[in-house]
């Protein structure tokens, strides 16, 4: 399956696309970040987000979309812009006929690192390892969008209740060198 | 000027369009409400909102858009959906090249009734009188969308600082019978 992940935001909106095979091997298709300055009119910033996501949908035709679930509880100052950007992403997903999933940051971290309270840097490092990248995608919003897409594919393919350690399950069955390195790093991270 | 007002929401999203002349006389062009059930998938609800607003933009080609400013502080349960719908409206406004304005509920109430803490029923009654309608548009979201559009035109045409009683100013200069009835009702409402 080809999944487009969106880490919604106004200052930086991460967009990542991955192909995930039946054996859970994930490969990078696209990654980008829509950046707009706070001095730009709100509607223009949202239009830039809309255009960035639409371009990726038009160009790469994903079969599913994953968007970070936004909560009103934390960071009230920026949450409205984040929610507005997520609404645009979700409506575009429906417009393109995609299966759309919402995942919390904890769910993404658990799926990618096996640890729901993992730090951002750990998530980025795991994303790079899973995708076989020589460097962690920057800024963090890019890595987060890819993590969302991978999380969505892994959670979806698991079916039924959510396995909090699907990454480990995937590694147990035929790990690549990159995945082995990732598993070693994961153990190191979790044991800290 | 022709203004499209959006009272954003998932269960009901009000869309209203008014023409407002240089002398502040307002006439109804279109009013509608996009309604979606809570049982519908979030992305499908947002797509319905997007399509409803886009249809109105395509059909009536407004020159400006007014959207209710959403605050994260109140009603956390529904505020995320409201913010997501507002984001979609704002991006569409920018896509259609419109001047877009955000107005708080208090600003709209003040512009329409002369009283920032007016009740919803008062706003609806004033909207009907201003537009010369025989009945108050229902549901309240429809009336609120029209109130937003009227507020936007009146605030914009005032220029500079916001006059909290532009409705009264408009009435003083050449009032129609409907506007006189409205003024009388307004006095009654304010003196309560």
GROMACS .gro file of C-alpha atoms in nm:
model
  384
    1UNK     CA    1   0.000   0.000   0.000
    2UNK     CA    2   0.108   0.358  -0.062
    3UNK     CA    3   0.041   0.585   0.235
    4UNK     CA    4   0.059   0.963   0.252
    5UNK     CA    5   0.126   1.091   0.602
    6UNK     CA    6   0.053   1.448   0.708
    7UNK     CA    7   0.197   1.615   1.017
    8UNK     CA    8  -0.035   1.917   1.006
    9UNK     CA    9   0.084   2.267   1.088
   10UNK     CA   10   0.099   2.621   0.957
   11UNK     CA   11   0.466   2.710   1.007
   12UNK     CA   12   0.570   2.364   0.889
   13UNK     CA   13   0.338   2.096   0.749
   14UNK     CA   14   0.516   1.765   0.691
   15UNK     CA   15   0.410   1.549   0.398
   16UNK     CA   16   0.557   1.202   0.353
   17UNK     CA   17   0.470   0.912   0.126
   18UNK     CA   18   0.587   0.553   0.170
   19UNK     CA   19   0.521   0.225  -0.005
   20UNK     CA   20   0.471  -0.058   0.241
   21UNK     CA   21   0.481  -0.417   0.117
   22UNK     CA   22   0.281  -0.708   0.258
   23UNK     CA   23   0.594  -0.813   0.453
   24UNK     CA   24   0.596  -0.465   0.610
   25UNK     CA   25   0.907  -0.348   0.424
   26UNK     CA   26   0.873   0.027   0.379
   27UNK     CA   27   1.035   0.239   0.108
   28UNK     CA   28   1.045   0.616   0.069
   29UNK     CA   29   0.841   0.763  -0.217
   30UNK     CA   30   0.829   1.132  -0.132
   31UNK     CA   31   0.892   1.367   0.155
   32UNK     CA   32   0.843   1.741   0.176
   33UNK     CA   33   0.748   2.023   0.407
   34UNK     CA   34   0.519   2.316   0.332
   35UNK     CA   35   0.660   2.614   0.518
   36UNK     CA   36   0.482   2.948   0.556
   37UNK     CA   37   0.583   3.252   0.763
   38UNK     CA   38   0.361   3.377   1.049
   39UNK     CA   39   0.349   3.713   0.869
   40UNK     CA   40   0.148   3.559   0.583
   41UNK     CA   41  -0.234   3.588   0.595
   42UNK     CA   42  -0.390   3.283   0.759
   43UNK     CA   43  -0.599   3.192   0.451
   44UNK     CA   44  -0.288   3.210   0.230
   45UNK     CA   45  -0.096   2.982   0.467
   46UNK     CA   46  -0.382   2.731   0.462
   47UNK     CA   47  -0.402   2.750   0.084
   48UNK     CA   48  -0.029   2.672   0.065
   49UNK     CA   49  -0.088   2.364   0.284
   50UNK     CA   50  -0.381   2.262   0.066
   51UNK     CA   51  -0.179   2.300  -0.253
   52UNK     CA   52   0.120   2.110  -0.113
   53UNK     CA   53  -0.095   1.813  -0.014
   54UNK     CA   54  -0.293   1.820  -0.339
   55UNK     CA   55   0.027   1.823  -0.545
   56UNK     CA   56   0.156   1.516  -0.361
   57UNK     CA   57  -0.180   1.340  -0.407
   58UNK     CA   58  -0.192   1.425  -0.777
   59UNK     CA   59   0.168   1.320  -0.839
   60UNK     CA   60   0.202   1.003  -0.633
   61UNK     CA   61  -0.158   0.876  -0.604
   62UNK     CA   62  -0.139   0.715  -0.259
   63UNK     CA   63  -0.402   0.459  -0.160
   64UNK     CA   64  -0.433   0.570   0.202
   65UNK     CA   65  -0.378   0.878   0.417
   66UNK     CA   66  -0.267   0.914   0.777
   67UNK     CA   67  -0.306   1.241   0.967
   68UNK     CA   68  -0.190   1.322   1.317
   69UNK     CA   69  -0.481   1.341   1.557
   70UNK     CA   70  -0.489   1.688   1.709
   71UNK     CA   71  -0.595   1.751   2.066
   72UNK     CA   72  -0.731   2.079   2.192
   73UNK     CA   73  -0.582   2.023   2.536
   74UNK     CA   74  -0.219   2.113   2.473
   75UNK     CA   75  -0.056   2.421   2.325
   76UNK     CA   76  -0.369   2.632   2.275
   77UNK     CA   77  -0.171   2.900   2.096
   78UNK     CA   78  -0.092   2.686   1.793
   79UNK     CA   79  -0.362   2.418   1.811
   80UNK     CA   80  -0.615   2.611   1.602
   81UNK     CA   81  -0.381   2.641   1.303
   82UNK     CA   82  -0.288   2.276   1.339
   83UNK     CA   83  -0.655   2.175   1.347
   84UNK     CA   84  -0.730   2.394   1.044
   85UNK     CA   85  -0.446   2.234   0.847
   86UNK     CA   86  -0.559   1.885   0.950
   87UNK     CA   87  -0.915   1.960   0.833
   88UNK     CA   88  -0.779   2.052   0.491
   89UNK     CA   89  -0.573   1.732   0.475
   90UNK     CA   90  -0.868   1.514   0.576
   91UNK     CA   91  -1.109   1.669   0.324
   92UNK     CA   92  -0.848   1.621   0.049
   93UNK     CA   93  -0.806   1.258   0.149
   94UNK     CA   94  -1.182   1.205   0.115
   95UNK     CA   95  -1.185   1.397  -0.214
   96UNK     CA   96  -0.924   1.155  -0.353
   97UNK     CA   97  -1.124   0.858  -0.226
   98UNK     CA   98  -0.858   0.747   0.022
   99UNK     CA   99  -0.895   0.544   0.337
  100UNK     CA  100  -0.805   0.798   0.603
  101UNK     CA  101  -0.672   0.723   0.950
  102UNK     CA  102  -0.597   0.945   1.248
  103UNK     CA  103  -0.315   0.852   1.483
  104UNK     CA  104  -0.198   1.016   1.803
  105UNK     CA  105   0.169   1.102   1.852
  106UNK     CA  106   0.191   0.824   2.114
  107UNK     CA  107   0.050   0.569   1.873
  108UNK     CA  108   0.301   0.672   1.608
  109UNK     CA  109   0.592   0.658   1.851
  110UNK     CA  110   0.483   0.317   1.978
  111UNK     CA  111   0.447   0.180   1.625
  112UNK     CA  112   0.783   0.314   1.510
  113UNK     CA  113   1.006   0.279   1.816
  114UNK     CA  114   0.807   0.036   2.030
  115UNK     CA  115   0.789   0.305   2.297
  116UNK     CA  116   0.495   0.551   2.316
  117UNK     CA  117   0.695   0.818   2.497
  118UNK     CA  118   0.996   0.807   2.264
  119UNK     CA  119   1.176   1.133   2.192
  120UNK     CA  120   1.150   1.305   1.855
  121UNK     CA  121   1.511   1.224   1.771
  122UNK     CA  122   1.448   0.853   1.831
  123UNK     CA  123   1.149   0.858   1.597
  124UNK     CA  124   1.355   1.032   1.329
  125UNK     CA  125   1.640   0.782   1.366
  126UNK     CA  126   1.400   0.488   1.341
  127UNK     CA  127   1.229   0.633   1.035
  128UNK     CA  128   1.568   0.666   0.865
  129UNK     CA  129   1.658   0.307   0.952
  130UNK     CA  130   1.323   0.162   0.846
  131UNK     CA  131   1.342   0.341   0.512
  132UNK     CA  132   1.715   0.273   0.467
  133UNK     CA  133   1.803   0.643   0.451
  134UNK     CA  134   2.156   0.763   0.512
  135UNK     CA  135   2.031   1.060   0.712
  136UNK     CA  136   1.728   1.150   0.925
  137UNK     CA  137   1.479   1.357   0.720
  138UNK     CA  138   1.479   1.721   0.833
  139UNK     CA  139   1.298   1.913   0.969
  140UNK     CA  140   1.134   1.690   1.230
  141UNK     CA  141   0.794   1.749   1.063
  142UNK     CA  142   0.918   1.561   0.755
  143UNK     CA  143   1.029   1.262   0.965
  144UNK     CA  144   0.701   1.277   1.161
  145UNK     CA  145   0.495   1.266   0.841
  146UNK     CA  146   0.687   0.956   0.727
  147UNK     CA  147   0.645   0.800   1.072
  148UNK     CA  148   0.269   0.859   1.048
  149UNK     CA  149   0.254   0.691   0.708
  150UNK     CA  150   0.457   0.389   0.827
  151UNK     CA  151   0.251   0.365   1.146
  152UNK     CA  152  -0.070   0.368   0.943
  153UNK     CA  153   0.044   0.085   0.716
  154UNK     CA  154   0.171  -0.126   1.004
  155UNK     CA  155  -0.132  -0.071   1.223
  156UNK     CA  156  -0.368  -0.133   0.933
  157UNK     CA  157  -0.197  -0.453   0.819
  158UNK     CA  158  -0.201  -0.585   1.176
  159UNK     CA  159  -0.580  -0.579   1.175
  160UNK     CA  160  -0.804  -0.585   1.480
  161UNK     CA  161  -0.663  -0.452   1.804
  162UNK     CA  162  -0.357  -0.239   1.788
  163UNK     CA  163  -0.029  -0.418   1.861
  164UNK     CA  164   0.189  -0.171   2.047
  165UNK     CA  165   0.506  -0.335   1.911
  166UNK     CA  166   0.435  -0.412   1.544
  167UNK     CA  167   0.781  -0.287   1.451
  168UNK     CA  168   0.939  -0.566   1.651
  169UNK     CA  169   0.700  -0.821   1.502
  170UNK     CA  170   0.799  -0.705   1.154
  171UNK     CA  171   1.166  -0.739   1.235
  172UNK     CA  172   1.130  -1.090   1.372
  173UNK     CA  173   1.016  -1.214   1.033
  174UNK     CA  174   1.302  -1.159   0.787
  175UNK     CA  175   1.493  -0.848   0.890
  176UNK     CA  176   1.708  -0.652   0.646
  177UNK     CA  177   2.047  -0.517   0.756
  178UNK     CA  178   1.889  -0.174   0.801
  179UNK     CA  179   1.615  -0.323   1.011
  180UNK     CA  180   1.864  -0.514   1.221
  181UNK     CA  181   2.054  -0.192   1.287
  182UNK     CA  182   1.725  -0.030   1.372
  183UNK     CA  183   1.634  -0.311   1.611
  184UNK     CA  184   1.970  -0.272   1.787
  185UNK     CA  185   1.918   0.103   1.814
  186UNK     CA  186   1.566   0.048   1.937
  187UNK     CA  187   1.683  -0.183   2.217
  188UNK     CA  188   1.942   0.073   2.313
  189UNK     CA  189   1.678   0.347   2.315
  190UNK     CA  190   1.425   0.148   2.515
  191UNK     CA  191   1.680   0.030   2.771
  192UNK     CA  192   1.792   0.383   2.845
  193UNK     CA  193  -1.981   4.398  -0.243
  194UNK     CA  194  -2.091   4.037  -0.233
  195UNK     CA  195  -1.989   3.859   0.086
  196UNK     CA  196  -2.000   3.488   0.165
  197UNK     CA  197  -2.028   3.420   0.537
  198UNK     CA  198  -1.938   3.083   0.690
  199UNK     CA  199  -2.045   2.969   1.035
  200UNK     CA  200  -1.813   2.667   1.049
  201UNK     CA  201  -1.919   2.336   1.198
  202UNK     CA  202  -1.945   1.966   1.128
  203UNK     CA  203  -2.302   1.889   1.232
  204UNK     CA  204  -2.422   2.211   1.073
  205UNK     CA  205  -2.212   2.451   0.866
  206UNK     CA  206  -2.399   2.770   0.777
  207UNK     CA  207  -2.328   2.937   0.442
  208UNK     CA  208  -2.482   3.273   0.360
  209UNK     CA  209  -2.425   3.523   0.081
  210UNK     CA  210  -2.540   3.884   0.080
  211UNK     CA  211  -2.496   4.179  -0.151
  212UNK     CA  212  -2.422   4.497   0.039
  213UNK     CA  213  -2.449   4.832  -0.138
  214UNK     CA  214  -2.238   5.141  -0.070
  215UNK     CA  215  -2.527   5.279   0.142
  216UNK     CA  216  -2.507   4.960   0.351
  217UNK     CA  217  -2.836   4.818   0.224
  218UNK     CA  218  -2.806   4.440   0.233
  219UNK     CA  219  -2.995   4.187   0.020
  220UNK     CA  220  -3.005   3.811   0.043
  221UNK     CA  221  -2.832   3.618  -0.238
  222UNK     CA  222  -2.809   3.267  -0.097
  223UNK     CA  223  -2.837   3.081   0.229
  224UNK     CA  224  -2.781   2.715   0.305
  225UNK     CA  225  -2.658   2.473   0.567
  226UNK     CA  226  -2.437   2.169   0.513
  227UNK     CA  227  -2.552   1.905   0.760
  228UNK     CA  228  -2.367   1.581   0.831
  229UNK     CA  229  -2.440   1.316   1.095
  230UNK     CA  230  -2.186   1.236   1.370
  231UNK     CA  231  -2.192   0.876   1.245
  232UNK     CA  232  -2.027   0.980   0.918
  233UNK     CA  233  -1.646   0.950   0.891
  234UNK     CA  234  -1.475   1.277   0.983
  235UNK     CA  235  -1.304   1.315   0.644
  236UNK     CA  236  -1.638   1.265   0.466
  237UNK     CA  237  -1.803   1.529   0.684
  238UNK     CA  238  -1.522   1.773   0.606
  239UNK     CA  239  -1.546   1.694   0.236
  240UNK     CA  240  -1.919   1.772   0.247
  241UNK     CA  241  -1.839   2.109   0.406
  242UNK     CA  242  -1.572   2.172   0.142
  243UNK     CA  243  -1.810   2.086  -0.143
  244UNK     CA  244  -2.091   2.299  -0.001
  245UNK     CA  245  -1.871   2.606   0.024
  246UNK     CA  246  -1.709   2.546  -0.316
  247UNK     CA  247  -2.051   2.512  -0.481
  248UNK     CA  248  -2.162   2.845  -0.336
  249UNK     CA  249  -1.836   3.009  -0.445
  250UNK     CA  250  -1.865   2.868  -0.797
  251UNK     CA  251  -2.229   2.963  -0.835
  252UNK     CA  252  -2.243   3.309  -0.680
  253UNK     CA  253  -1.883   3.437  -0.711
  254UNK     CA  254  -1.865   3.649  -0.397
  255UNK     CA  255  -1.594   3.915  -0.371
  256UNK     CA  256  -1.523   3.864  -0.002
  257UNK     CA  257  -1.549   3.595   0.263
  258UNK     CA  258  -1.619   3.618   0.635
  259UNK     CA  259  -1.554   3.326   0.870
  260UNK     CA  260  -1.629   3.303   1.239
  261UNK     CA  261  -1.313   3.320   1.445
  262UNK     CA  262  -1.285   3.001   1.649
  263UNK     CA  263  -1.138   2.997   1.997
  264UNK     CA  264  -0.985   2.692   2.157
  265UNK     CA  265  -1.093   2.804   2.503
  266UNK     CA  266  -1.461   2.709   2.496
  267UNK     CA  267  -1.635   2.384   2.418
  268UNK     CA  268  -1.330   2.163   2.369
  269UNK     CA  269  -1.546   1.872   2.259
  270UNK     CA  270  -1.660   2.035   1.935
  271UNK     CA  271  -1.393   2.300   1.879
  272UNK     CA  272  -1.162   2.074   1.678
  273UNK     CA  273  -1.429   1.998   1.417
  274UNK     CA  274  -1.521   2.365   1.404
  275UNK     CA  275  -1.156   2.461   1.353
  276UNK     CA  276  -1.113   2.198   1.082
  277UNK     CA  277  -1.420   2.326   0.896
  278UNK     CA  278  -1.299   2.686   0.929
  279UNK     CA  279  -0.960   2.589   0.785
  280UNK     CA  280  -1.132   2.445   0.480
  281UNK     CA  281  -1.341   2.760   0.436
  282UNK     CA  282  -1.037   2.989   0.466
  283UNK     CA  283  -0.827   2.794   0.216
  284UNK     CA  284  -1.117   2.798  -0.032
  285UNK     CA  285  -1.151   3.174   0.015
  286UNK     CA  286  -0.782   3.217  -0.069
  287UNK     CA  287  -0.813   2.975  -0.364
  288UNK     CA  288  -1.091   3.193  -0.508
  289UNK     CA  289  -0.881   3.506  -0.453
  290UNK     CA  290  -1.118   3.657  -0.199
  291UNK     CA  291  -1.049   3.909   0.073
  292UNK     CA  292  -1.105   3.699   0.385
  293UNK     CA  293  -1.199   3.830   0.728
  294UNK     CA  294  -1.236   3.659   1.065
  295UNK     CA  295  -1.491   3.792   1.312
  296UNK     CA  296  -1.566   3.684   1.666
  297UNK     CA  297  -1.926   3.608   1.770
  298UNK     CA  298  -1.921   3.925   1.985
  299UNK     CA  299  -1.810   4.138   1.691
  300UNK     CA  300  -2.090   3.996   1.476
  301UNK     CA  301  -2.351   4.050   1.745
  302UNK     CA  302  -2.230   4.406   1.802
  303UNK     CA  303  -2.237   4.484   1.431
  304UNK     CA  304  -2.583   4.337   1.376
  305UNK     CA  305  -2.770   4.422   1.698
  306UNK     CA  306  -2.549   4.694   1.845
  307UNK     CA  307  -2.498   4.470   2.145
  308UNK     CA  308  -2.202   4.230   2.173
  309UNK     CA  309  -2.378   3.996   2.415
  310UNK     CA  310  -2.704   3.972   2.220
  311UNK     CA  311  -2.887   3.640   2.223
  312UNK     CA  312  -2.896   3.416   1.915
  313UNK     CA  313  -3.267   3.485   1.862
  314UNK     CA  314  -3.202   3.859   1.854
  315UNK     CA  315  -2.931   3.816   1.592
  316UNK     CA  316  -3.166   3.604   1.379
  317UNK     CA  317  -3.447   3.857   1.409
  318UNK     CA  318  -3.215   4.143   1.310
  319UNK     CA  319  -3.078   3.949   1.014
  320UNK     CA  320  -3.434   3.892   0.890
  321UNK     CA  321  -3.519   4.259   0.929
  322UNK     CA  322  -3.198   4.385   0.765
  323UNK     CA  323  -3.253   4.156   0.467
  324UNK     CA  324  -3.629   4.216   0.454
  325UNK     CA  325  -3.713   3.850   0.507
  326UNK     CA  326  -4.058   3.744   0.628
  327UNK     CA  327  -3.905   3.482   0.857
  328UNK     CA  328  -3.580   3.425   1.044
  329UNK     CA  329  -3.354   3.186   0.850
  330UNK     CA  330  -3.337   2.844   1.019
  331UNK     CA  331  -3.140   2.675   1.163
  332UNK     CA  332  -2.949   2.937   1.364
  333UNK     CA  333  -2.631   2.849   1.171
  334UNK     CA  334  -2.790   2.987   0.853
  335UNK     CA  335  -2.879   3.315   1.024
  336UNK     CA  336  -2.532   3.331   1.181
  337UNK     CA  337  -2.364   3.288   0.841
  338UNK     CA  338  -2.570   3.576   0.701
  339UNK     CA  339  -2.492   3.786   1.010
  340UNK     CA  340  -2.121   3.721   0.953
  341UNK     CA  341  -2.147   3.833   0.592
  342UNK     CA  342  -2.337   4.150   0.683
  343UNK     CA  343  -2.095   4.222   0.970
  344UNK     CA  344  -1.801   4.185   0.734
  345UNK     CA  345  -1.941   4.429   0.480
  346UNK     CA  346  -2.036   4.685   0.742
  347UNK     CA  347  -1.709   4.663   0.931
  348UNK     CA  348  -1.510   4.679   0.609
  349UNK     CA  349  -1.698   4.976   0.468
  350UNK     CA  350  -1.656   5.163   0.798
  351UNK     CA  351  -1.277   5.153   0.758
  352UNK     CA  352  -1.024   5.205   1.033
  353UNK     CA  353  -1.130   5.126   1.386
  354UNK     CA  354  -1.433   4.914   1.437
  355UNK     CA  355  -1.752   5.107   1.515
  356UNK     CA  356  -1.943   4.894   1.764
  357UNK     CA  357  -2.276   5.037   1.641
  358UNK     CA  358  -2.249   5.055   1.262
  359UNK     CA  359  -2.601   4.913   1.230
  360UNK     CA  360  -2.741   5.219   1.403
  361UNK     CA  361  -2.527   5.450   1.192
  362UNK     CA  362  -2.659   5.284   0.879
  363UNK     CA  363  -3.018   5.329   0.992
  364UNK     CA  364  -2.975   5.697   1.069
  365UNK     CA  365  -2.902   5.766   0.703
  366UNK     CA  366  -3.211   5.672   0.504
  367UNK     CA  367  -3.385   5.384   0.674
  368UNK     CA  368  -3.624   5.151   0.493
  369UNK     CA  369  -3.946   5.036   0.661
  370UNK     CA  370  -3.779   4.705   0.742
  371UNK     CA  371  -3.484   4.884   0.891
  372UNK     CA  372  -3.712   5.108   1.098
  373UNK     CA  373  -3.888   4.799   1.235
  374UNK     CA  374  -3.549   4.653   1.306
  375UNK     CA  375  -3.435   4.967   1.487
  376UNK     CA  376  -3.747   4.958   1.702
  377UNK     CA  377  -3.688   4.593   1.782
  378UNK     CA  378  -3.325   4.665   1.854
  379UNK     CA  379  -3.412   4.935   2.106
  380UNK     CA  380  -3.653   4.699   2.270
  381UNK     CA  381  -3.387   4.429   2.284
  382UNK     CA  382  -3.114   4.655   2.416
  383UNK     CA  383  -3.336   4.815   2.682
  384UNK     CA  384  -3.434   4.478   2.822
   0.00000   0.00000   0.00000
